[in-house]
PDB file of C-alpha atoms in Angstrom:
ATOM      1  CA  GLU A 227      34.448  13.953 -11.096  1.00 81.00           C
ATOM      2  CA  SER A 228      37.180  15.887  -9.316  1.00 84.00           C
ATOM      3  CA  TYR A 229      40.053  17.896 -10.871  1.00 87.00           C
ATOM      4  CA  VAL A 230      43.240  16.342  -9.454  1.00 82.00           C
ATOM      5  CA  GLY A 231      46.841  16.694 -10.695  1.00 81.00           C
ATOM      6  CA  GLY A 232      45.948  18.450 -13.909  1.00 84.00           C
ATOM      7  CA  GLY A 233      43.096  16.109 -14.904  1.00 85.00           C
ATOM      8  CA  TRP A 234      39.523  15.027 -14.074  1.00 89.00           C
ATOM      9  CA  LYS A 235      39.201  11.882 -11.976  1.00 81.00           C
ATOM     10  CA  LYS A 236      36.061   9.843 -11.358  1.00 80.00           C
ATOM     11  CA  VAL A 237      34.961   9.908  -7.709  1.00 78.00           C
ATOM     12  CA  THR A 238      32.962   7.065  -6.152  1.00 72.00           C
ATOM     13  CA  THR A 239      30.089   8.389  -4.028  1.00 69.00           C
ATOM     14  CA  GLU A 240      27.860   6.651  -1.546  1.00 70.00           C
ATOM     15  CA  ALA A 241      24.431   7.811  -0.373  1.00 71.00           C
ATOM     16  CA  TYR A 242      23.728   8.263   3.306  1.00 78.00           C
ATOM     17  CA  PRO A 243      21.965   5.207   4.746  1.00 88.00           C
ATOM     18  CA  ILE A 244      18.197   5.577   5.176  1.00 95.00           C
ATOM     19  CA  LEU A 245      17.535   4.458   8.740  1.00 97.00           C
ATOM     20  CA  ALA A 246      13.887   3.938   9.655  1.00 98.00           C
ATOM     21  CA  ASP A 247      12.248   3.074  12.964  1.00 98.00           C
ATOM     22  CA  PHE A 248       9.063   1.037  13.071  1.00 98.00           C
ATOM     23  CA  ILE A 249       6.123  -0.257  15.054  1.00 98.00           C
ATOM     24  CA  VAL A 250       4.321  -3.297  13.639  1.00 98.00           C
ATOM     25  CA  ILE A 251       1.128  -4.479  15.366  1.00 98.00           C
ATOM     26  CA  ALA A 252      -1.033  -7.360  14.115  1.00 98.00           C
ATOM     27  CA  GLY A 253      -4.827  -7.524  14.253  1.00 98.00           C
ATOM     28  CA  GLY A 254      -6.417  -8.359  17.606  1.00 98.00           C
ATOM     29  CA  GLY A 255      -8.386 -11.535  18.268  1.00 98.00           C
ATOM     30  CA  GLY A 256     -12.181 -11.588  18.555  1.00 98.00           C
ATOM     31  CA  GLY A 257     -14.004 -12.387  21.794  1.00 98.00           C
ATOM     32  CA  ALA A 258     -16.158 -15.498  22.052  1.00 96.00           C
ATOM     33  CA  ALA A 259     -19.933 -15.658  22.391  1.00 93.00           C
ATOM     34  CA  GLY A 260     -21.294 -16.475  25.846  1.00 86.00           C
ATOM     35  CA  ASN A 261     -23.993 -18.939  26.828  1.00 76.00           C
ATOM     36  CA  ASN A 262     -26.606 -19.420  29.523  1.00 71.00           C
ATOM     37  CA  ALA A 263     -24.127 -20.513  32.187  1.00 69.00           C
ATOM     38  CA  ALA A 264     -20.734 -19.103  31.291  1.00 76.00           C
ATOM     39  CA  GLY A 265     -19.131 -15.803  30.468  1.00 81.00           C
ATOM     40  CA  ALA A 266     -16.754 -16.425  27.557  1.00 91.00           C
ATOM     41  CA  GLY A 267     -13.060 -15.760  26.970  1.00 95.00           C
ATOM     42  CA  ALA A 268     -11.921 -12.487  25.393  1.00 97.00           C
ATOM     43  CA  GLY A 269      -9.665 -11.882  22.399  1.00 98.00           C
ATOM     44  CA  GLY A 270      -5.925 -11.320  22.787  1.00 98.00           C
ATOM     45  CA  ALA A 271      -4.035  -8.357  21.343  1.00 98.00           C
ATOM     46  CA  GLY A 272      -2.046  -8.639  18.139  1.00 98.00           C
ATOM     47  CA  GLY A 273       1.710  -9.118  18.330  1.00 98.00           C
ATOM     48  CA  TYR A 274       3.651  -5.882  18.931  1.00 98.00           C
ATOM     49  CA  ARG A 275       7.211  -5.150  17.729  1.00 98.00           C
ATOM     50  CA  SER A 276       9.012  -1.801  18.033  1.00 98.00           C
ATOM     51  CA  SER A 277      12.433  -0.335  17.280  1.00 98.00           C
ATOM     52  CA  TYR A 278      11.748   3.234  18.394  1.00 98.00           C
ATOM     53  CA  ASN A 279      13.752   5.097  21.050  1.00 95.00           C
ATOM     54  CA  ASN A 280      14.538   2.071  23.222  1.00 94.00           C
ATOM     55  CA  GLU A 281      10.832   1.483  23.868  1.00 97.00           C
ATOM     56  CA  THR A 282       9.849  -2.088  24.648  1.00 96.00           C
ATOM     57  CA  SER A 283       8.190  -4.499  22.275  1.00 98.00           C
ATOM     58  CA  GLY A 284       5.283  -6.654  23.440  1.00 98.00           C
ATOM     59  CA  GLY A 285       5.689  -9.467  25.933  1.00 98.00           C
ATOM     60  CA  GLY A 286       8.445  -7.547  27.725  1.00 97.00           C
ATOM     61  CA  GLY A 287      10.729  -7.787  24.691  1.00 97.00           C
ATOM     62  CA  SER A 288      13.533  -5.293  24.195  1.00 97.00           C
ATOM     63  CA  SER A 289      13.481  -2.586  21.561  1.00 97.00           C
ATOM     64  CA  GLU A 290      14.666  -3.976  18.221  1.00 98.00           C
ATOM     65  CA  SER A 291      17.220  -2.569  15.775  1.00 97.00           C
ATOM     66  CA  ASN A 292      15.951  -0.117  13.187  1.00 97.00           C
ATOM     67  CA  ILE A 293      15.968  -1.045   9.503  1.00 98.00           C
ATOM     68  CA  THR A 294      18.087   0.299   6.648  1.00 97.00           C
ATOM     69  CA  LEU A 295      16.051   1.111   3.545  1.00 97.00           C
ATOM     70  CA  THR A 296      17.507   1.182   0.034  1.00 95.00           C
ATOM     71  CA  ALA A 297      16.800   4.175  -2.208  1.00 94.00           C
ATOM     72  CA  GLY A 298      14.412   3.285  -5.022  1.00 95.00           C
ATOM     73  CA  THR A 299      13.167   0.080  -3.350  1.00 96.00           C
ATOM     74  CA  GLN A 300       9.457  -0.452  -2.698  1.00 98.00           C
ATOM     75  CA  TYR A 301       8.555  -1.905   0.698  1.00 98.00           C
ATOM     76  CA  THR A 302       5.261  -3.744   1.096  1.00 98.00           C
ATOM     77  CA  ILE A 303       3.205  -2.910   4.182  1.00 98.00           C
ATOM     78  CA  THR A 304       0.596  -5.413   5.340  1.00 98.00           C
ATOM     79  CA  VAL A 305      -1.881  -4.385   8.047  1.00 98.00           C
ATOM     80  CA  GLY A 306      -3.685  -7.330   9.611  1.00 98.00           C
ATOM     81  CA  ALA A 307      -7.443  -7.331  10.138  1.00 98.00           C
ATOM     82  CA  GLY A 308      -8.990  -7.916  13.545  1.00 98.00           C
ATOM     83  CA  GLY A 309     -10.659 -11.276  14.161  1.00 98.00           C
ATOM     84  CA  ALA A 310     -14.444 -11.554  14.132  1.00 98.00           C
ATOM     85  CA  GLY A 311     -16.342 -11.827  17.381  1.00 98.00           C
ATOM     86  CA  GLY A 312     -18.206 -15.041  18.088  1.00 96.00           C
ATOM     87  CA  THR A 313     -21.976 -15.188  17.568  1.00 93.00           C
ATOM     88  CA  GLY A 314     -24.583 -17.745  18.576  1.00 87.00           C
ATOM     89  CA  SER A 315     -22.495 -20.554  19.977  1.00 86.00           C
ATOM     90  CA  SER A 316     -19.166 -19.785  18.265  1.00 93.00           C
ATOM     91  CA  ASN A 317     -15.685 -18.850  19.395  1.00 96.00           C
ATOM     92  CA  GLY A 318     -13.962 -15.672  18.305  1.00 97.00           C
ATOM     93  CA  SER A 319     -11.548 -15.639  15.365  1.00 98.00           C
ATOM     94  CA  ALA A 320      -7.813 -14.974  15.495  1.00 98.00           C
ATOM     95  CA  GLY A 321      -6.411 -11.690  14.219  1.00 98.00           C
ATOM     96  CA  SER A 322      -4.291 -11.480  11.064  1.00 98.00           C
ATOM     97  CA  VAL A 323      -0.572 -10.868  10.538  1.00 98.00           C
ATOM     98  CA  SER A 324       0.974  -7.420   9.974  1.00 98.00           C
ATOM     99  CA  SER A 325       4.392  -6.985   8.328  1.00 98.00           C
ATOM    100  CA  ILE A 326       6.998  -4.872   6.530  1.00 98.00           C
ATOM    101  CA  ALA A 327       8.739  -6.683   3.648  1.00 98.00           C
ATOM    102  CA  GLY A 328      11.106  -5.755   0.842  1.00 97.00           C
ATOM    103  CA  THR A 329      14.460  -6.407  -0.791  1.00 95.00           C
ATOM    104  CA  GLY A 330      17.428  -5.965   1.511  1.00 94.00           C
ATOM    105  CA  ILE A 331      15.630  -6.264   4.849  1.00 97.00           C
ATOM    106  CA  THR A 332      14.515  -9.205   6.942  1.00 97.00           C
ATOM    107  CA  THR A 333      10.720  -9.228   6.954  1.00 98.00           C
ATOM    108  CA  ILE A 334       9.301  -7.806  10.172  1.00 98.00           C
ATOM    109  CA  SER A 335       6.175  -9.780  10.961  1.00 98.00           C
ATOM    110  CA  THR A 336       3.824  -9.981  13.941  1.00 98.00           C
ATOM    111  CA  VAL A 337       1.351 -12.722  14.901  1.00 98.00           C
ATOM    112  CA  GLY A 338      -2.387 -12.056  15.058  1.00 98.00           C
ATOM    113  CA  GLY A 339      -4.072 -11.975  18.459  1.00 98.00           C
ATOM    114  CA  GLY A 340      -5.386 -15.251  19.871  1.00 98.00           C
ATOM    115  CA  ARG A 341      -9.115 -15.912  19.701  1.00 98.00           C
ATOM    116  CA  GLY A 342     -11.364 -15.952  22.734  1.00 98.00           C
ATOM    117  CA  ILE A 343     -12.863 -19.373  23.459  1.00 96.00           C
ATOM    118  CA  ARG A 344     -16.405 -20.101  24.619  1.00 92.00           C
ATOM    119  CA  SER A 345     -15.572 -23.338  26.388  1.00 90.00           C
ATOM    120  CA  GLY A 346     -11.918 -24.416  26.469  1.00 93.00           C
ATOM    121  CA  THR A 347      -8.411 -22.961  26.445  1.00 96.00           C
ATOM    122  CA  GLY A 348      -8.011 -19.573  24.773  1.00 97.00           C
ATOM    123  CA  GLY A 349      -6.246 -19.456  21.425  1.00 98.00           C
ATOM    124  CA  SER A 350      -2.517 -18.758  21.284  1.00 98.00           C
ATOM    125  CA  GLY A 351      -1.327 -15.772  19.261  1.00 98.00           C
ATOM    126  CA  GLY A 352       0.640 -12.536  19.428  1.00 98.00           C
ATOM    127  CA  SER A 353      -1.076 -12.272  22.793  1.00 98.00           C
ATOM    128  CA  GLY A 354      -3.231 -15.193  23.920  1.00 98.00           C
ATOM    129  CA  GLY A 355      -7.030 -15.239  24.030  1.00 98.00           C
ATOM    130  CA  GLY A 356      -9.041 -15.806  27.201  1.00 97.00           C
ATOM    131  CA  SER A 357     -10.419 -19.217  28.180  1.00 95.00           C
ATOM    132  CA  GLY A 358     -14.108 -19.925  28.808  1.00 91.00           C
ATOM    133  CA  GLY A 359     -16.530 -22.463  30.243  1.00 85.00           C
ATOM    134  CA  GLY A 360     -14.615 -23.072  33.468  1.00 83.00           C
ATOM    135  CA  ASN A 361     -11.406 -24.098  31.689  1.00 89.00           C
ATOM    136  CA  THR A 362      -8.461 -23.345  33.996  1.00 89.00           C
ATOM    137  CA  ASN A 363      -5.679 -23.335  31.395  1.00 94.00           C
ATOM    138  CA  ASN A 364      -3.913 -20.140  30.356  1.00 96.00           C
ATOM    139  CA  SER A 365      -3.200 -19.514  26.687  1.00 97.00           C
ATOM    140  CA  SER A 366       0.224 -18.402  25.481  1.00 98.00           C
ATOM    141  CA  GLY A 367       1.482 -15.310  23.701  1.00 98.00           C
ATOM    142  CA  THR A 368       4.406 -15.089  21.269  1.00 98.00           C
ATOM    143  CA  ALA A 369       7.856 -14.355  22.692  1.00 98.00           C
ATOM    144  CA  ASN A 370       8.759 -10.644  22.464  1.00 98.00           C
ATOM    145  CA  GLN A 371       5.331  -9.801  21.021  1.00 98.00           C
ATOM    146  CA  GLY A 372       2.687 -10.299  23.717  1.00 98.00           C
ATOM    147  CA  TYR A 373       1.446 -12.070  26.838  1.00 98.00           C
ATOM    148  CA  GLY A 374      -0.898 -14.984  27.460  1.00 98.00           C
ATOM    149  CA  GLY A 375      -4.614 -14.883  28.243  1.00 98.00           C
ATOM    150  CA  GLY A 376      -6.399 -15.629  31.531  1.00 96.00           C
ATOM    151  CA  PHE A 377      -8.387 -18.701  32.477  1.00 93.00           C
ATOM    152  CA  SER A 378     -12.074 -19.158  33.254  1.00 90.00           C
ATOM    153  CA  LYS A 379     -13.321 -20.300  36.652  1.00 81.00           C
ATOM    154  CA  TYR A 380     -16.292 -22.067  38.171  1.00 73.00           C
ATOM    155  CA  HIS A 381     -18.157 -19.971  40.746  1.00 67.00           C
ATOM    156  CA  GLY A 382     -20.611 -22.477  42.128  1.00 60.00           C
ATOM    157  CA  ASN A 383     -24.247 -22.999  41.215  1.00 61.00           C
ATOM    158  CA  GLY A 384     -23.332 -23.694  37.613  1.00 62.00           C
ATOM    159  CA  PHE A 385     -21.879 -20.299  36.662  1.00 71.00           C
ATOM    160  CA  TYR A 386     -18.507 -19.377  35.146  1.00 77.00           C
ATOM    161  CA  GLY A 387     -16.641 -16.132  34.502  1.00 83.00           C
ATOM    162  CA  GLY A 388     -14.558 -15.703  31.344  1.00 90.00           C
ATOM    163  CA  GLY A 389     -10.796 -15.104  31.177  1.00 93.00           C
ATOM    164  CA  GLY A 390      -9.319 -11.837  29.952  1.00 96.00           C
ATOM    165  CA  GLY A 391      -7.316 -11.614  26.730  1.00 98.00           C
ATOM    166  CA  GLY A 392      -3.585 -11.033  26.930  1.00 98.00           C
ATOM    167  CA  GLY A 393      -2.160  -7.619  26.077  1.00 98.00           C
ATOM    168  CA  ALA A 394       1.164  -6.501  24.648  1.00 98.00           C
ATOM    169  CA  GLY A 395       2.125  -5.130  28.066  1.00 98.00           C
ATOM    170  CA  ALA A 396       0.557  -7.566  30.553  1.00 98.00           C
ATOM    171  CA  VAL A 397      -1.114 -10.951  30.907  1.00 98.00           C
ATOM    172  CA  GLY A 398      -4.882 -11.256  30.729  1.00 97.00           C
ATOM    173  CA  GLN A 399      -6.362 -11.692  34.181  1.00 93.00           C
ATOM    174  CA  ASP A 400      -7.877 -14.938  35.386  1.00 91.00           C
ATOM    175  CA  ALA A 401     -11.521 -15.107  36.408  1.00 87.00           C
ATOM    176  CA  PHE A 402     -11.828 -15.204  40.187  1.00 76.00           C
ATOM    177  CA  GLY A 403     -13.576 -17.717  42.398  1.00 56.00           C
ATOM    178  CA  GLY A 404     -16.245 -17.733  45.047  1.00 50.00           C
ATOM    179  CA  SER A 405     -19.995 -18.070  44.783  1.00 47.00           C
ATOM    180  CA  PRO A 406     -22.026 -14.916  44.119  1.00 46.00           C
ATOM    181  CA  LEU A 407     -25.126 -16.672  45.388  1.00 43.00           C
ATOM    182  CA  ALA A 408     -23.518 -17.268  48.774  1.00 44.00           C
ATOM    183  CA  GLY A 409     -23.565 -13.534  49.498  1.00 44.00           C
ATOM    184  CA  GLY A 410     -20.919 -10.871  49.525  1.00 43.00           C
ATOM    185  CA  TRP A 411     -21.219  -9.931  45.855  1.00 43.00           C
ATOM    186  CA  VAL A 412     -22.831  -6.692  44.762  1.00 42.00           C
ATOM    187  CA  SER A 413     -23.918  -5.240  41.464  1.00 41.00           C
ATOM    188  CA  GLY A 414     -20.710  -4.382  39.622  1.00 46.00           C
ATOM    189  CA  ASP A 415     -18.882  -7.635  40.347  1.00 52.00           C
ATOM    190  CA  SER A 416     -18.444  -9.857  37.332  1.00 60.00           C
ATOM    191  CA  GLY A 417     -16.297 -12.858  38.174  1.00 77.00           C
ATOM    192  CA  ALA A 418     -14.504 -12.308  34.864  1.00 86.00           C
ATOM    193  CA  GLY A 419     -10.861 -11.492  34.136  1.00 90.00           C
ATOM    194  CA  ALA A 420      -9.827  -8.070  32.830  1.00 92.00           C
ATOM    195  CA  GLY A 421      -7.785  -7.701  29.656  1.00 96.00           C
ATOM    196  CA  GLY A 422      -4.024  -7.254  29.811  1.00 97.00           C
ATOM    197  CA  ASN A 423      -2.749  -3.723  29.289  1.00 98.00           C
ATOM    198  CA  GLY A 424      -1.097  -2.530  26.089  1.00 98.00           C
ATOM    199  CA  VAL A 425       2.216  -0.739  25.476  1.00 98.00           C
ATOM    200  CA  ALA A 426       2.725   3.025  25.127  1.00 98.00           C
ATOM    201  CA  SER A 427       4.882   4.602  22.397  1.00 98.00           C
ATOM    202  CA  THR A 428       5.837   8.140  21.358  1.00 98.00           C
ATOM    203  CA  ILE A 429       6.818   7.204  17.794  1.00 98.00           C
ATOM    204  CA  THR A 430       4.174   9.593  16.396  1.00 98.00           C
ATOM    205  CA  GLY A 431       5.336  12.475  18.598  1.00 97.00           C
ATOM    206  CA  SER A 432       2.912  11.948  21.501  1.00 97.00           C
ATOM    207  CA  SER A 433       2.342   8.985  23.795  1.00 98.00           C
ATOM    208  CA  VAL A 434      -0.246   6.493  22.525  1.00 98.00           C
ATOM    209  CA  THR A 435      -1.037   3.124  24.114  1.00 98.00           C
ATOM    210  CA  ARG A 436      -1.975   0.252  21.801  1.00 98.00           C
ATOM    211  CA  ALA A 437      -2.615  -3.519  21.844  1.00 98.00           C
ATOM    212  CA  GLY A 438      -4.733  -4.082  24.956  1.00 98.00           C
ATOM    213  CA  GLY A 439      -6.465  -7.401  25.589  1.00 98.00           C
ATOM    214  CA  GLY A 440     -10.254  -7.775  25.688  1.00 97.00           C
ATOM    215  CA  GLY A 441     -12.215  -8.172  28.927  1.00 95.00           C
ATOM    216  CA  GLY A 442     -13.830 -11.489  29.852  1.00 92.00           C
ATOM    217  CA  GLY A 443     -17.608 -11.938  29.842  1.00 88.00           C
ATOM    218  CA  ALA A 444     -19.578 -11.702  33.111  1.00 82.00           C
ATOM    219  CA  LEU A 445     -21.370 -14.615  34.682  1.00 75.00           C
ATOM    220  CA  MET A 446     -25.076 -14.345  35.484  1.00 64.00           C
ATOM    221  CA  PRO A 447     -25.941 -15.540  38.993  1.00 56.00           C
ATOM    222  CA  ASN A 448     -29.544 -14.443  38.585  1.00 53.00           C
ATOM    223  CA  GLY A 449     -31.694 -12.603  36.105  1.00 54.00           C
ATOM    224  CA  SER A 450     -32.050  -9.332  37.968  1.00 55.00           C
ATOM    225  CA  THR A 451     -28.624  -8.214  39.197  1.00 60.00           C
ATOM    226  CA  ASN A 452     -26.467  -6.499  36.588  1.00 62.00           C
ATOM    227  CA  TYR A 453     -22.979  -7.958  36.910  1.00 66.00           C
ATOM    228  CA  VAL A 454     -20.797  -5.887  34.600  1.00 68.00           C
ATOM    229  CA  GLY A 455     -18.267  -7.458  32.280  1.00 73.00           C
ATOM    230  CA  ALA A 456     -14.557  -7.126  32.903  1.00 86.00           C
ATOM    231  CA  LEU A 457     -12.794  -4.107  31.431  1.00 91.00           C
ATOM    232  CA  GLY A 458     -10.523  -4.357  28.423  1.00 96.00           C
ATOM    233  CA  GLY A 459      -6.844  -3.558  28.858  1.00 97.00           C
ATOM    234  CA  SER A 460      -5.474  -0.061  28.290  1.00 97.00           C
ATOM    235  CA  GLY A 461      -4.691   0.622  24.664  1.00 98.00           C
ATOM    236  CA  GLY A 462      -8.095  -0.162  23.195  1.00 98.00           C
ATOM    237  CA  GLY A 463      -9.157  -3.562  24.557  1.00 98.00           C
ATOM    238  CA  GLY A 464     -12.917  -4.194  24.242  1.00 97.00           C
ATOM    239  CA  ASN A 465     -15.002  -4.641  27.390  1.00 94.00           C
ATOM    240  CA  GLY A 466     -16.714  -7.882  28.334  1.00 91.00           C
ATOM    241  CA  GLY A 467     -20.485  -8.145  28.170  1.00 88.00           C
ATOM    242  CA  GLN A 468     -22.681  -7.413  31.185  1.00 80.00           C
ATOM    243  CA  SER A 469     -24.898 -10.113  32.610  1.00 71.00           C
ATOM    244  CA  VAL A 470     -28.208  -8.294  32.038  1.00 70.00           C
ATOM    245  CA  ALA A 471     -28.116  -4.800  30.508  1.00 73.00           C
ATOM    246  CA  SER A 472     -25.561  -5.178  27.706  1.00 82.00           C
ATOM    247  CA  PRO A 473     -24.590  -8.833  27.275  1.00 87.00           C
ATOM    248  CA  ASN A 474     -22.490  -8.424  24.108  1.00 92.00           C
ATOM    249  CA  GLY A 475     -18.752  -7.783  24.255  1.00 94.00           C
ATOM    250  CA  THR A 476     -17.490  -4.573  22.651  1.00 96.00           C
ATOM    251  CA  ALA A 477     -14.974  -4.373  19.825  1.00 98.00           C
ATOM    252  CA  GLY A 478     -11.300  -3.569  20.239  1.00 98.00           C
ATOM    253  CA  THR A 479     -10.382  -0.059  19.073  1.00 98.00           C
ATOM    254  CA  ALA A 480      -9.571   0.148  15.370  1.00 98.00           C
ATOM    255  CA  ASN A 481      -5.893   0.248  14.362  1.00 98.00           C
ATOM    256  CA  THR A 482      -4.580  -0.538  17.827  1.00 98.00           C
ATOM    257  CA  GLY A 483      -4.430  -4.324  17.395  1.00 98.00           C
ATOM    258  CA  SER A 484      -6.532  -4.737  20.547  1.00 98.00           C
ATOM    259  CA  GLY A 485      -8.637  -7.771  21.470  1.00 98.00           C
ATOM    260  CA  GLY A 486     -12.436  -7.849  21.477  1.00 98.00           C
ATOM    261  CA  GLY A 487     -14.450  -8.268  24.669  1.00 97.00           C
ATOM    262  CA  ALA A 488     -16.303 -11.520  25.337  1.00 95.00           C
ATOM    263  CA  GLY A 489     -20.018 -12.136  25.586  1.00 91.00           C
ATOM    264  CA  SER A 490     -21.614 -12.679  28.998  1.00 87.00           C
ATOM    265  CA  SER A 491     -23.683 -15.620  30.212  1.00 80.00           C
ATOM    266  CA  GLN A 492     -26.936 -13.856  29.314  1.00 70.00           C
ATOM    267  CA  GLY A 493     -28.256 -16.092  26.536  1.00 63.00           C
ATOM    268  CA  ALA A 494     -26.263 -16.463  23.305  1.00 68.00           C
ATOM    269  CA  SER A 495     -24.521 -13.112  23.654  1.00 86.00           C
ATOM    270  CA  SER A 496     -21.939 -12.186  21.012  1.00 94.00           C
ATOM    271  CA  GLY A 497     -18.272 -11.320  21.363  1.00 96.00           C
ATOM    272  CA  GLY A 498     -16.659  -8.123  20.115  1.00 98.00           C
ATOM    273  CA  ALA A 499     -14.393  -8.043  17.064  1.00 98.00           C
ATOM    274  CA  GLY A 500     -10.678  -7.457  17.439  1.00 98.00           C
ATOM    275  CA  GLY A 501      -9.236  -4.130  16.323  1.00 98.00           C
ATOM    276  CA  ALA A 502      -7.244  -4.011  13.072  1.00 98.00           C
ATOM    277  CA  GLY A 503      -3.489  -3.620  13.399  1.00 98.00           C
ATOM    278  CA  VAL A 504      -1.231  -0.757  12.362  1.00 98.00           C
ATOM    279  CA  VAL A 505       2.250  -0.267  10.851  1.00 98.00           C
ATOM    280  CA  ILE A 506       4.219   2.919  11.538  1.00 98.00           C
ATOM    281  CA  LEU A 507       7.496   4.054   9.940  1.00 98.00           C
ATOM    282  CA  ARG A 508       9.587   7.003  11.154  1.00 98.00           C
ATOM    283  CA  LEU A 509      12.543   8.372   9.158  1.00 98.00           C
ATOM    284  CA  PRO A 510      14.374  11.685   8.605  1.00 97.00           C
ATOM    285  CA  THR A 511      12.253  14.187   6.688  1.00 97.00           C
ATOM    286  CA  ASP A 512      15.119  15.026   4.316  1.00 95.00           C
ATOM    287  CA  GLN A 513      15.126  11.376   3.199  1.00 96.00           C
ATOM    288  CA  TYR A 514      11.351  10.975   2.863  1.00 98.00           C
ATOM    289  CA  THR A 515      10.339  10.501  -0.778  1.00 97.00           C
ATOM    290  CA  GLY A 516       6.578  10.916  -0.501  1.00 97.00           C
ATOM    291  CA  THR A 517       6.016   7.835  -2.690  1.00 98.00           C
ATOM    292  CA  THR A 518       3.347   5.692  -1.033  1.00 98.00           C
ATOM    293  CA  THR A 519       0.291   3.600  -1.823  1.00 98.00           C
ATOM    294  CA  GLY A 520      -2.602   2.746   0.446  1.00 97.00           C
ATOM    295  CA  SER A 521      -3.246   6.330   1.617  1.00 95.00           C
ATOM    296  CA  PRO A 522      -1.244   6.332   4.864  1.00 98.00           C
ATOM    297  CA  THR A 523      -1.392   9.268   7.258  1.00 98.00           C
ATOM    298  CA  VAL A 524       1.806  11.357   7.036  1.00 98.00           C
ATOM    299  CA  THR A 525       2.840  13.678   9.864  1.00 98.00           C
ATOM    300  CA  THR A 526       6.047  15.250  11.147  1.00 98.00           C
ATOM    301  CA  SER A 527       7.712  15.481  14.537  1.00 97.00           C
ATOM    302  CA  GLY A 528      10.940  17.421  14.908  1.00 96.00           C
ATOM    303  CA  ASP A 529      13.234  16.495  12.006  1.00 96.00           C
ATOM    304  CA  ASP A 530      11.368  13.253  11.221  1.00 97.00           C
ATOM    305  CA  THR A 531       8.421  12.188   9.078  1.00 98.00           C
ATOM    306  CA  ILE A 532       6.009   9.562  10.417  1.00 98.00           C
ATOM    307  CA  ILE A 533       4.065   7.343   7.998  1.00 98.00           C
ATOM    308  CA  THR A 534       1.107   5.585   9.660  1.00 98.00           C
ATOM    309  CA  PHE A 535      -0.510   2.755   7.686  1.00 98.00           C
ATOM    310  CA  ASN A 536      -4.018   1.952   8.927  1.00 98.00           C
ATOM    311  CA  SER A 537      -4.505  -0.300   5.901  1.00 98.00           C
ATOM    312  CA  SER A 538      -2.120  -2.176   3.627  1.00 98.00           C
ATOM    313  CA  GLY A 539       0.012  -0.267   1.133  1.00 98.00           C
ATOM    314  CA  SER A 540       3.649   0.434   0.299  1.00 98.00           C
ATOM    315  CA  TYR A 541       6.485   2.935   0.681  1.00 98.00           C
ATOM    316  CA  THR A 542       9.236   3.530  -1.861  1.00 98.00           C
ATOM    317  CA  ALA A 543      12.459   4.848  -0.320  1.00 97.00           C
TER     318      ALA A 543
END
């Protein structure tokens, strides 16, 4: 109330809006298992959406608008799991969705990374998975979340290199042609496509790159030369399997939404799992309530508090 003209009058008050920035990254796709003739396709990165500081979202998308939270409202945070890597003769699995949802906001959701394929076109997703088995089709990413994956290619003499998984910041590379048995190749060549790079953000106070695509699996022109697998994209993408020494693809880095590397053509090599996603909120410290579930990591930068969810939980504004 306010004392006006000799009496107390009721005053209508309005709280300051609670404006929060976000990054939402889905789980990365798993890389496929290789076989005796073909390096497999790698997993694509999970979809990437950001509102922070005019930084880009995945797939070349523009920074989005921040969200307005309502005091007393609980917001549900879902962090998507990474897809499993392929084993035996199986493809990888797609990553799972991440999201922020609650009353008064439009749900912010990202698509899981596309799975790497052993023989065929890579799976579509936030970013697309790599193709395998000589398939020359590129997979697709989701608009404003990620890029497509690379294709596989025949190298002569019955051998194939696997395509790289798409990243949030770049397409997965195609396998390249030519015959290693015709000469000119040396140990270290792979024939496989590298993973697409991720996207860097300073939302936590320092620059961190996330959501790289996995590297395609190497072909095996003979049983003695060690043709290394293609590298995963920056931001945590798993590397493709080598032809002799280490035929299994490596996993995408946890809580970056990165794709898993693919298995090489050395036997029934396995693919690497995709990395789990992450959800990050940043809001003014004087408006942070401290009411969370799911045990997020809470840090500060300047006048802001950053809440990093590496697993599902909630925040009450």
